[in-house]
XYZ file of C-alpha atoms in Angstrom:
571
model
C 84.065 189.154 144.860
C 81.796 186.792 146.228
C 79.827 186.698 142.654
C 82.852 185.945 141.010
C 84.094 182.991 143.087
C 80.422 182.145 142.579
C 81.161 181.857 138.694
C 84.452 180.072 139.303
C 82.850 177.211 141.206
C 80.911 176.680 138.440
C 83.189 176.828 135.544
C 85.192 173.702 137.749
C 82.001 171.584 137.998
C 81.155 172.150 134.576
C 84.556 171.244 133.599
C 84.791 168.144 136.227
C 81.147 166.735 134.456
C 82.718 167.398 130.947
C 85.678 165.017 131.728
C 83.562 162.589 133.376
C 80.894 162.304 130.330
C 82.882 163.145 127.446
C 86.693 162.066 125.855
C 89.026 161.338 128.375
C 92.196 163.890 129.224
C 94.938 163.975 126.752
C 97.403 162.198 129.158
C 94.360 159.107 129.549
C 94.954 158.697 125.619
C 98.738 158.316 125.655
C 98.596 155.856 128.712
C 96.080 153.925 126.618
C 98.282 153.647 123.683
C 101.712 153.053 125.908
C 99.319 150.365 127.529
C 98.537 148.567 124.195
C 102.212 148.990 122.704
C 103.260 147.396 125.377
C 100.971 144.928 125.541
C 101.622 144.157 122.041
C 105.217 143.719 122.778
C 104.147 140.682 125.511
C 101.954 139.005 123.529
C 104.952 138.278 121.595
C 107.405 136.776 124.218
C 106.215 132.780 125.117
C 105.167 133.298 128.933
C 104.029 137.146 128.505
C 100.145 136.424 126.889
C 98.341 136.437 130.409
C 100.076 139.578 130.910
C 99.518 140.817 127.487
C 95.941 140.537 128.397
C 96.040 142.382 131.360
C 97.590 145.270 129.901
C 94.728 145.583 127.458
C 92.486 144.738 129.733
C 93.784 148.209 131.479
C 93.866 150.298 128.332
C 89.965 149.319 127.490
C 89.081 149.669 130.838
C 90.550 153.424 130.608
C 89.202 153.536 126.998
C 86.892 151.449 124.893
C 89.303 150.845 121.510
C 88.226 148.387 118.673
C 92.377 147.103 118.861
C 92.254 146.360 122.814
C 89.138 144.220 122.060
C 90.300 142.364 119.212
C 93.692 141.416 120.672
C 92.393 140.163 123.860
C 89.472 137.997 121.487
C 92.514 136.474 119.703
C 94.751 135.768 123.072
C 91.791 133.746 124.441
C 90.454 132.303 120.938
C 92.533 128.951 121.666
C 91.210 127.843 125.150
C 88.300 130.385 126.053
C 85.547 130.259 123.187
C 83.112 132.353 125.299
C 85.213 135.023 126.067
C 86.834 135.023 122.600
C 83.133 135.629 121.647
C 82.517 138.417 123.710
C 85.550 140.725 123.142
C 84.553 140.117 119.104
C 81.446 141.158 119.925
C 82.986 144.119 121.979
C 85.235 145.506 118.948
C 82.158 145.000 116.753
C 80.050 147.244 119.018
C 82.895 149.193 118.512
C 83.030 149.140 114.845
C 80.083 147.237 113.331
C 81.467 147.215 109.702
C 84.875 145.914 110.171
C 85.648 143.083 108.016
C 88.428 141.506 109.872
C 86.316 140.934 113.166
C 83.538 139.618 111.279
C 85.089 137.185 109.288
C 87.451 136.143 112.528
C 83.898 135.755 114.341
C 82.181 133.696 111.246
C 85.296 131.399 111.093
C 84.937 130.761 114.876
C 81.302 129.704 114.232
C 81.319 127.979 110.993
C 84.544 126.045 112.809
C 82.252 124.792 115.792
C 78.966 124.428 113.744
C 77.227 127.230 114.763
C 75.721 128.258 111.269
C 73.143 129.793 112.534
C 74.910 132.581 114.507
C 77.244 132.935 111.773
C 74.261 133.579 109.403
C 72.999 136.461 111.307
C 76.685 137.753 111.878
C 77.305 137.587 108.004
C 73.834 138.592 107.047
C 74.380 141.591 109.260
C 77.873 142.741 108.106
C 76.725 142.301 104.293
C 74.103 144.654 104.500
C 76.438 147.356 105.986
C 79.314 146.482 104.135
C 78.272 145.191 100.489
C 81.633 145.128 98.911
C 83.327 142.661 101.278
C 82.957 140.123 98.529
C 84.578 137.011 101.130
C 82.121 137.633 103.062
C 79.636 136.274 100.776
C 81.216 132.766 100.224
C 80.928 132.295 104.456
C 77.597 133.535 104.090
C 76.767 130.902 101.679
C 78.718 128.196 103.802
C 76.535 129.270 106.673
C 73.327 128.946 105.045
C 74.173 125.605 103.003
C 75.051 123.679 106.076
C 72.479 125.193 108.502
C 69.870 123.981 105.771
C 68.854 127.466 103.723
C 69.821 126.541 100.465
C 67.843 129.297 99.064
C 69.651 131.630 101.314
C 72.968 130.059 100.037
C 71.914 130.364 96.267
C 71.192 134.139 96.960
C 74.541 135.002 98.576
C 76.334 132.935 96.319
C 74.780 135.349 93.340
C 75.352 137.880 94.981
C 79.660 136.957 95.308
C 79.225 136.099 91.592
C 78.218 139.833 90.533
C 80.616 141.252 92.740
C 84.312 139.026 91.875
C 86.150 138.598 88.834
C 89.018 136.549 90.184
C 88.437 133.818 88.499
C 89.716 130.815 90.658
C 87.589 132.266 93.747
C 84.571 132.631 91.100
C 85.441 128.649 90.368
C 85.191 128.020 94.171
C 81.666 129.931 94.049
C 80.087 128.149 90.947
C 81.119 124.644 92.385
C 79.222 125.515 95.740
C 76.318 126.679 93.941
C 76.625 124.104 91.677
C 76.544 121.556 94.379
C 73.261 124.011 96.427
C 71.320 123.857 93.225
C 71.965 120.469 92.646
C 70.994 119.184 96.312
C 67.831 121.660 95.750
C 66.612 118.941 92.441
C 67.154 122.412 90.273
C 69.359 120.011 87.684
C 68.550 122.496 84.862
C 69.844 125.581 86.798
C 73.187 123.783 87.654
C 74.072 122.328 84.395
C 73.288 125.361 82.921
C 75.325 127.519 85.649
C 78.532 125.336 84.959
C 77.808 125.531 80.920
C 77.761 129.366 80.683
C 80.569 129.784 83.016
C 82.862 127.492 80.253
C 81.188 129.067 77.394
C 82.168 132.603 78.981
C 85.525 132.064 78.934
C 87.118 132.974 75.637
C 90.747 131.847 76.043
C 89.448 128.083 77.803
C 91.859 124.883 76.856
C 90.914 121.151 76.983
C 92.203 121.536 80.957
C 89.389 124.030 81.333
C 86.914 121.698 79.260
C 88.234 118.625 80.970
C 87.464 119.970 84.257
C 84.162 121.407 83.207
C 82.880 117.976 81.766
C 84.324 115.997 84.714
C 82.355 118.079 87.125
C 78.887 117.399 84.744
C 79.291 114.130 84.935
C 80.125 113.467 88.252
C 77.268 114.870 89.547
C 75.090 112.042 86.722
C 75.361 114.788 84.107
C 76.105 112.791 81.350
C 73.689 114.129 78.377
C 75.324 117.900 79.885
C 78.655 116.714 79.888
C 78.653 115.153 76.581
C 77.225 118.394 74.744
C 79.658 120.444 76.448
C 82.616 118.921 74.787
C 80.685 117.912 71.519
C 80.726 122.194 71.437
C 84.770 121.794 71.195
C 85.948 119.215 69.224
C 89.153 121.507 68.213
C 89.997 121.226 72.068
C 89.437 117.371 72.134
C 91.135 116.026 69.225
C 94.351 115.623 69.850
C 93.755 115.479 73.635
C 93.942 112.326 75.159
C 92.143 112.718 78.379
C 89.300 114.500 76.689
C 89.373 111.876 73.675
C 88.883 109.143 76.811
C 86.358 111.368 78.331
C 84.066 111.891 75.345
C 84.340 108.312 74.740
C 82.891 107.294 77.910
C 80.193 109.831 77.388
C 79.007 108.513 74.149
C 79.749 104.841 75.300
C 77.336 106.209 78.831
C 74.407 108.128 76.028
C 74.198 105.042 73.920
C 76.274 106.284 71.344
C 78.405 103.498 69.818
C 78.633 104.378 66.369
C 80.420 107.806 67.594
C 82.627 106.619 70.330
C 83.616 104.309 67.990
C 85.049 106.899 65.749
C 86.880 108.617 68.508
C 88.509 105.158 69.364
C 89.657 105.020 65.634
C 91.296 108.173 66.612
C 92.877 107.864 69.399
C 94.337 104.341 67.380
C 95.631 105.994 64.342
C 96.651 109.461 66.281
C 100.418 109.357 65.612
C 100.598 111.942 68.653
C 100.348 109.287 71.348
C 102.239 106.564 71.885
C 101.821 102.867 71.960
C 101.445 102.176 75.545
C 98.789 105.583 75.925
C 96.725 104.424 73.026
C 96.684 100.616 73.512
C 95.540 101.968 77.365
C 93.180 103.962 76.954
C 91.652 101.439 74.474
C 91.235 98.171 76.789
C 89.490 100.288 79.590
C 87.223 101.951 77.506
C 86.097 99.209 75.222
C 85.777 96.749 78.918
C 83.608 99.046 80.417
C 80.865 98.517 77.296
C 80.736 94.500 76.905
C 77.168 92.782 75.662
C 74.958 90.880 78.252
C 77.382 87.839 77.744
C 80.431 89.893 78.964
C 82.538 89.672 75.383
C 83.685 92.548 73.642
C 81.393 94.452 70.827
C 82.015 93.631 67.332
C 81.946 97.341 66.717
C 85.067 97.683 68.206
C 86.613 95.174 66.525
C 88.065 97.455 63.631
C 89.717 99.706 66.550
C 92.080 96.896 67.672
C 93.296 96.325 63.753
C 93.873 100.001 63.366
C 96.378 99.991 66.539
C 97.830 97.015 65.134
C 98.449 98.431 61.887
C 99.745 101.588 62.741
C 102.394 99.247 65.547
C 102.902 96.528 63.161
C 105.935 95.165 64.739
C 104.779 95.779 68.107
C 104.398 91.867 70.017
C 102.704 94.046 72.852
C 100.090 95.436 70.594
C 99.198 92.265 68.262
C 99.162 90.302 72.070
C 96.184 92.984 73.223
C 94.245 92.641 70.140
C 94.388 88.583 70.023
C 93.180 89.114 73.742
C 90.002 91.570 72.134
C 89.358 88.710 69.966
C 89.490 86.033 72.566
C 86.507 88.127 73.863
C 84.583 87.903 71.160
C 82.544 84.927 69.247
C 84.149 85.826 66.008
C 86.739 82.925 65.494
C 87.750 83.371 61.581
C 88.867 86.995 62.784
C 90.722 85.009 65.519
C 92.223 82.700 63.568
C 93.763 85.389 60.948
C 94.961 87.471 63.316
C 97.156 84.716 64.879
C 98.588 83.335 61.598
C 99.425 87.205 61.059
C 100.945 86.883 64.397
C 103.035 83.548 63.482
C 104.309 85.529 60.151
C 105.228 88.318 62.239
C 106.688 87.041 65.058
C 107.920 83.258 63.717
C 109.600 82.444 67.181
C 107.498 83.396 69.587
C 106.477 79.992 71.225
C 103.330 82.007 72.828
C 101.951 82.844 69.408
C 102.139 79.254 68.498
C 100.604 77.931 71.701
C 97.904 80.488 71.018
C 97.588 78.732 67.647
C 97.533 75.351 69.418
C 94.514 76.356 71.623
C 92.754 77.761 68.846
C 92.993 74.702 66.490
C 92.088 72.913 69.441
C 89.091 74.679 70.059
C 88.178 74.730 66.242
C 88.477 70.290 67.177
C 91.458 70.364 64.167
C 93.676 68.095 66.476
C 95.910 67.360 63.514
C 97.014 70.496 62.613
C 97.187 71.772 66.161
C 99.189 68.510 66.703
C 101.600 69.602 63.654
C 102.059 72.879 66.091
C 102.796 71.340 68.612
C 106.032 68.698 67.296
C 107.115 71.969 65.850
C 107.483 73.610 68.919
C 108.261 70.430 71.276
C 111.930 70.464 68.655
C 112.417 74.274 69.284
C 112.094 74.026 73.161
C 111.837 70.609 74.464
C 111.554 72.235 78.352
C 108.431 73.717 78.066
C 105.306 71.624 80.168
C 102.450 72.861 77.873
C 102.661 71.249 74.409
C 103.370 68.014 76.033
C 99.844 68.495 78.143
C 98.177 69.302 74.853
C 99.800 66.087 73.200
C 98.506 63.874 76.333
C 95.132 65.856 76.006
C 94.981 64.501 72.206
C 95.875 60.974 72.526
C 93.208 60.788 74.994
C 89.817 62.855 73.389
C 90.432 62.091 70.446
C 92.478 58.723 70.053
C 90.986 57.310 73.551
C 94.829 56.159 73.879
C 95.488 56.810 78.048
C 98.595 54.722 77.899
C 100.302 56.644 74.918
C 98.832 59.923 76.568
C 100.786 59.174 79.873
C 103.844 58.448 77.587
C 103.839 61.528 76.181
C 103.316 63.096 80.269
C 106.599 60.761 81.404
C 108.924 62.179 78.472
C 107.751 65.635 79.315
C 108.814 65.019 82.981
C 112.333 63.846 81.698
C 112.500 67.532 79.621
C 111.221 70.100 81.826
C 113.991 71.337 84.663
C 113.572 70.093 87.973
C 113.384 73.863 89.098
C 110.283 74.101 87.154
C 108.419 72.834 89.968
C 105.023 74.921 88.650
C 105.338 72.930 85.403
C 106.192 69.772 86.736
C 103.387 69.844 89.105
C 101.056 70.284 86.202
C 102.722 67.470 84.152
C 102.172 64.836 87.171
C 98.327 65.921 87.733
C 97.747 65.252 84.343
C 99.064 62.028 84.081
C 97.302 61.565 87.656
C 94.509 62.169 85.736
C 95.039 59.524 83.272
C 96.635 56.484 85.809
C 93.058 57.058 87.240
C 90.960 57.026 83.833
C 93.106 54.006 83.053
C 92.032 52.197 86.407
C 95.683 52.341 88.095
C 94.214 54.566 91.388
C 97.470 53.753 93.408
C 99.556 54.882 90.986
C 97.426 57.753 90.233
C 97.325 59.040 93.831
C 101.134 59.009 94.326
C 101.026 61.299 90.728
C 98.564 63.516 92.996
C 101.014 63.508 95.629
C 104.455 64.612 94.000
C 102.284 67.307 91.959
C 100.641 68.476 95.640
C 103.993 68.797 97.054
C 105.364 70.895 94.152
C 102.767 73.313 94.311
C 100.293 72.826 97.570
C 97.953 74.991 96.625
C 96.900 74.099 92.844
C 93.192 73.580 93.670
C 92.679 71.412 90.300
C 94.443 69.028 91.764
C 93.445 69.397 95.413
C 89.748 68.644 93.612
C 90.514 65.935 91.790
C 92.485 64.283 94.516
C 89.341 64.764 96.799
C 87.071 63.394 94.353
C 88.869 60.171 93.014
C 89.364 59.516 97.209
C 85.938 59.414 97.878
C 85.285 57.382 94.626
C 87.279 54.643 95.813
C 86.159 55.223 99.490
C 89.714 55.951 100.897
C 90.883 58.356 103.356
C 87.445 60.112 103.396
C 88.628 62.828 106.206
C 91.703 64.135 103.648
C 89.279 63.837 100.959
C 87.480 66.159 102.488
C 90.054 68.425 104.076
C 91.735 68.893 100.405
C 88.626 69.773 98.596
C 87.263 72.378 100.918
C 91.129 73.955 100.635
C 90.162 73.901 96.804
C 86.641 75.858 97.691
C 88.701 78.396 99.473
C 91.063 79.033 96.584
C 88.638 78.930 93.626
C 85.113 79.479 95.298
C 83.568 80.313 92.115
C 84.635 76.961 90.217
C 81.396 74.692 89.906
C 83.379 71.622 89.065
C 85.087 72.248 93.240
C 82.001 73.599 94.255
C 80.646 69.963 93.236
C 83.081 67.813 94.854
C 82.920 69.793 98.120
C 79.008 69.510 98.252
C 79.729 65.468 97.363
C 81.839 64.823 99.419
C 79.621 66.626 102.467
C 76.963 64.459 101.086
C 79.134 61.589 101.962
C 79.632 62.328 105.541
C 75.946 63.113 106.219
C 76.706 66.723 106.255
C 73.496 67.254 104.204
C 72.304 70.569 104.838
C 75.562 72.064 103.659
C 76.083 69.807 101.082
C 72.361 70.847 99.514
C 73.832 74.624 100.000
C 77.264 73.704 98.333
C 75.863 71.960 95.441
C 72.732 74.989 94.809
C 76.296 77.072 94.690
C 77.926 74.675 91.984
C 74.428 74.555 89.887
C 74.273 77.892 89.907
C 77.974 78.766 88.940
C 78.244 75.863 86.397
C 78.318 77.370 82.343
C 76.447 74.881 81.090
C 74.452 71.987 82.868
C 76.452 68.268 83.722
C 74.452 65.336 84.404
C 76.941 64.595 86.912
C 75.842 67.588 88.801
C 72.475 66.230 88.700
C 72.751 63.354 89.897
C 75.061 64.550 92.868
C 72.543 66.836 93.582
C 69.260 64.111 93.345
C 71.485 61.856 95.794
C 71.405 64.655 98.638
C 67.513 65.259 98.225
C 66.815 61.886 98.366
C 69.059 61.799 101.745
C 66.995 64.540 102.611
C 63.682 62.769 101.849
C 62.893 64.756 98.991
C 61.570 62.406 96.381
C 60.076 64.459 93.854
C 62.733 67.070 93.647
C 65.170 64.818 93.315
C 63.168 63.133 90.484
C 62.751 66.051 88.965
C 66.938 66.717 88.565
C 66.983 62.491 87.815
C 65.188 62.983 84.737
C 67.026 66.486 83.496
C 70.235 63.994 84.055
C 68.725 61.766 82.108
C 68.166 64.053 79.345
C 71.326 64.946 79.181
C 73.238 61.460 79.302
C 70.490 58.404 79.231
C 71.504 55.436 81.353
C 70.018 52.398 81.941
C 70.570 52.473 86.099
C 69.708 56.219 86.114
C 66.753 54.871 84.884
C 65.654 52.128 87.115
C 66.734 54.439 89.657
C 63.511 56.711 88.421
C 61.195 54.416 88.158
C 61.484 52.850 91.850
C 61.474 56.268 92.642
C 58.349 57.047 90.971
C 56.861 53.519 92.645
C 57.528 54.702 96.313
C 55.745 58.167 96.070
């Protein structure tokens, strides 16, 4: 009896140190899971998370599971980083291959910076779980910003074998793309980009479009332009490709070629006026010579569009504006009497055919023009400022020139204040030239109060003010309102910097007038001498000799000349 109760005492520690060391009792298991269904229901309900927590808190305590863990990581992600942290880490220790903890842990890190951690997290997980192909993208991530870009390159291979979706495998190349191409290895990421196009057997010109745009803007212009040379059944036709491979050739030297694909995209009958005459302007603007005018080359592009859109005012407009551009004024000049043919009352076309008789010096027959349309529309300001310009380059006439000016102001509408304005700044122009100053100022006047702000006449204003030594602080005022409106004109530039010079403002004025030499098309004795006045304010003699005689070159003068020789004397 006594042996037996021996054995029975045993049997109940054995069986208490199996409960203590081993699984828990059946009923421990079905609190745990009442504890985390329950839980699961607070978590849910606004104010029940704390409680939530504590529930699972309970269930773990009672038994490790990897669902208590990650539930109470994600109740605390939002406000408690390091605790979110360690209950991942708890459900990992848990179960070290499970994707969802992992790549809830890697976003965490990659999300605050830590790349590093989330590098050895990934780099773990990978190697126990090789198919979670997401996994490989963070991994990259991780490595590319924490500064392994070899690492990167490898993982990013390593997603490539493994997927065959193929917008995440597009999502993969252009990270690699961008790794190899911070790493210098140019040849390995054209060539990665190339033979992932090439591999795809049903690609469009989207496809293409996308794969070129990505070559180039990473400066891989030779790379783009081959890849599309490869398709030219996907580009023709297209018109953002046909722009794109333009560009290329235009960027690889290749006029000869993109001019061809211009003449395309002209005479393609599949795009309309407005896409073709578009994609035209920009592409032939962004290749002008050193000069800034339009190529020749491209001169047969613009007549192509115009004869397939004959009667289009729009399209013959755009190419007259290509051969404004250019130096070639017979080309010019044929275009525009096509024009007049084509569109006989269109006053534009005819004032375009004014300003380029002008400009050819053939006053008469621009002045023919100019009657002609003066009896169609009598209210228009221009053709009577041409007339006035005539009378007084070329006839030296200022009085019938300002004739011309006052019958224009009877014509135009007094609610054409813009062309009114003009009119009386002309003839301002003219009073002055003609030696009537009073009379030419009150023109300044009534054009300055139509339109305040026409900086021609602000300038000239200024300038004839300080000529005839009036009103030197308005002078002044009014041209440096004409420097803010046109600060690149050299003629305003020049009156600013003279009229500085005037006041004793000489350091500026030296600065102004460098600006107006340097901005000035083609060199003005005037200029000159403005700016051999300042140096000799400014005591320098030989300078200022030195722009005396260039002056002189230009327009010989008799004082200019005693002016050089006393200067010459006194060094």
């Amino acid at each position: 009896m006594k042996q037996k109760r021996i054995i029975l005492l045993c049997v109940c520690w054995l069986l208490t140190l199996s409960a203590q060391a081993g699984s828990p009792p059946a009923e421990t298991s079905a609190r745990v899971s009442r504890l985390i269904e329950e839980a699961a229901v607070r978590a849910q309900l606004p104010s029940g998370r704390a409680e939530a927590f504590r529930l699972y808190r309970l269930s773990y305590d009672l038994k490790p599971t990897l669902t208590a863990a990650r539930e109470m990581a994600l109740l605390v992600q939002s406000y408690d980083g390091e605790q979110f942290v360690y209950w991942m880490n708890e459900a990992l220790r848990l179960d070290p291959a499970n994707n969802e903890c992992v790549n809830l842990l890697a976003e965490y890190y990659l999300s605050r910076g830590s790349f590093t951690a989330a590098a050895e997290l990934l780099e773990h997980h990978v190697a126990l779980s090789p198919d979670d192909v997401p996994a490989y993208i963070r991994l990259a991530y991780a490595h590319a910003n924490g500064g392994n870009l070899e690492k990167a390159t490898v993982a990013l291979e390593q997603f490539l074998k493994r997927n065959t979706d193929a917008d995440k495998r597009a999502a993969a190349e252009d990270l690699l793309f961008r790794i190899l191409t911070e790493q210098g290895k140019r040849t390995e990421a054209a060539k990665l980009i190339m033979e992932s196009f090439r591999k795809q057997k049903s690609a469009g010109p989207q496809t293409l479009l996308h794969t070129a745009n990505r070559l180039l803007t990473a400066g891989y212009y030779r790379e783009a332009l081959a890849i599309v040379s490869e398709h030219p059944d996907l580009v023709k036709g297209d018109l953002a490709l046909m722009n794109l491979n333009t560009s290329l050739l235009i960027m690889n030297g290749k006029r000869d070629e993109a001019q061809q694909m211009l003449m395309g995209i002209a005479t393609n009958k599949g795009f309309t006026e407005v896409e073709a005459m578009a994609s035209i302007a920009r592409l032939i603007a962004s290749d002008r010579d050193e000069k800034g005018q339009i190529r020749k080359c491209y001169l047969p592009v613009g007549a192509a569009l115009t004869k397939r859109f004959p009667q289009s005012f729009a399209v013959s407009s755009f190419y007259f504006e290509i051969l404004t551009l250019t130096d070639d004024s017979v080309a010019l000049g044929q275009h525009l009497a096509t024009m007049a043919r084509s569109f006989p009352d269109s006053t534009n076309v005819r004032l375009n055919l004014v300003q380029y008789e002008f400009n050819r010096k053939n006053y008469n027959a621009a002045d023919s023009l100019l009657h002609a349309i003066i009896e169609t529309d009598p209210t228009l300001a221009t053709p009577y400022l041409f007339q006035s310009m005539i009378e007084q380059t070329v006839r030296q006439n200022n009085k019938a020139g300002i004739q011309i000016l006052d019958k224009g102001l009877l014509r135009v509408p007094q609610t054409d204040s813009t062309e009114r304005a003009s009119l009386y700044l002309a003839k301002g122009d003219l009073l002055y030239a003609d030696g009537e100053a009073d009379k030419a100022f009150a023109c300044y006047d009534a054009s300055l109060q139509m339109n305040p702000n026409n900086a021609l006449a602000l300038n000239n204003y200024a300038y004839y003010l300080s000529l005839t030594g009036r009103d030197g602080e308005r002078a002044l005022a009014m041209a440096q309102k004409a420097v803010l409106l046109e600060p690149d004109d050299a003629n305003i530039l020049d009156t600013y910097a003279y009229l500085l010079y005037l006041k004793g403002d000489y350091l500026m004025a030296a600065a102004y007038m460098r600006k107006a030499l340097n901005a000035a098309e083609s060199e003005k004795a005037t200029f000159y001498d403005h700016y051999a006045d300042i140096l000799i304010a400014e005591e320098h003699i030989k300078e200022a000799l030195e722009y005396l005689r260039k002056a002189e070159q230009l327009e010989p003068s008799d004082e200019r000349k005693q002016q050089i020789q006393k200067l010459e004397k006194s060094l």
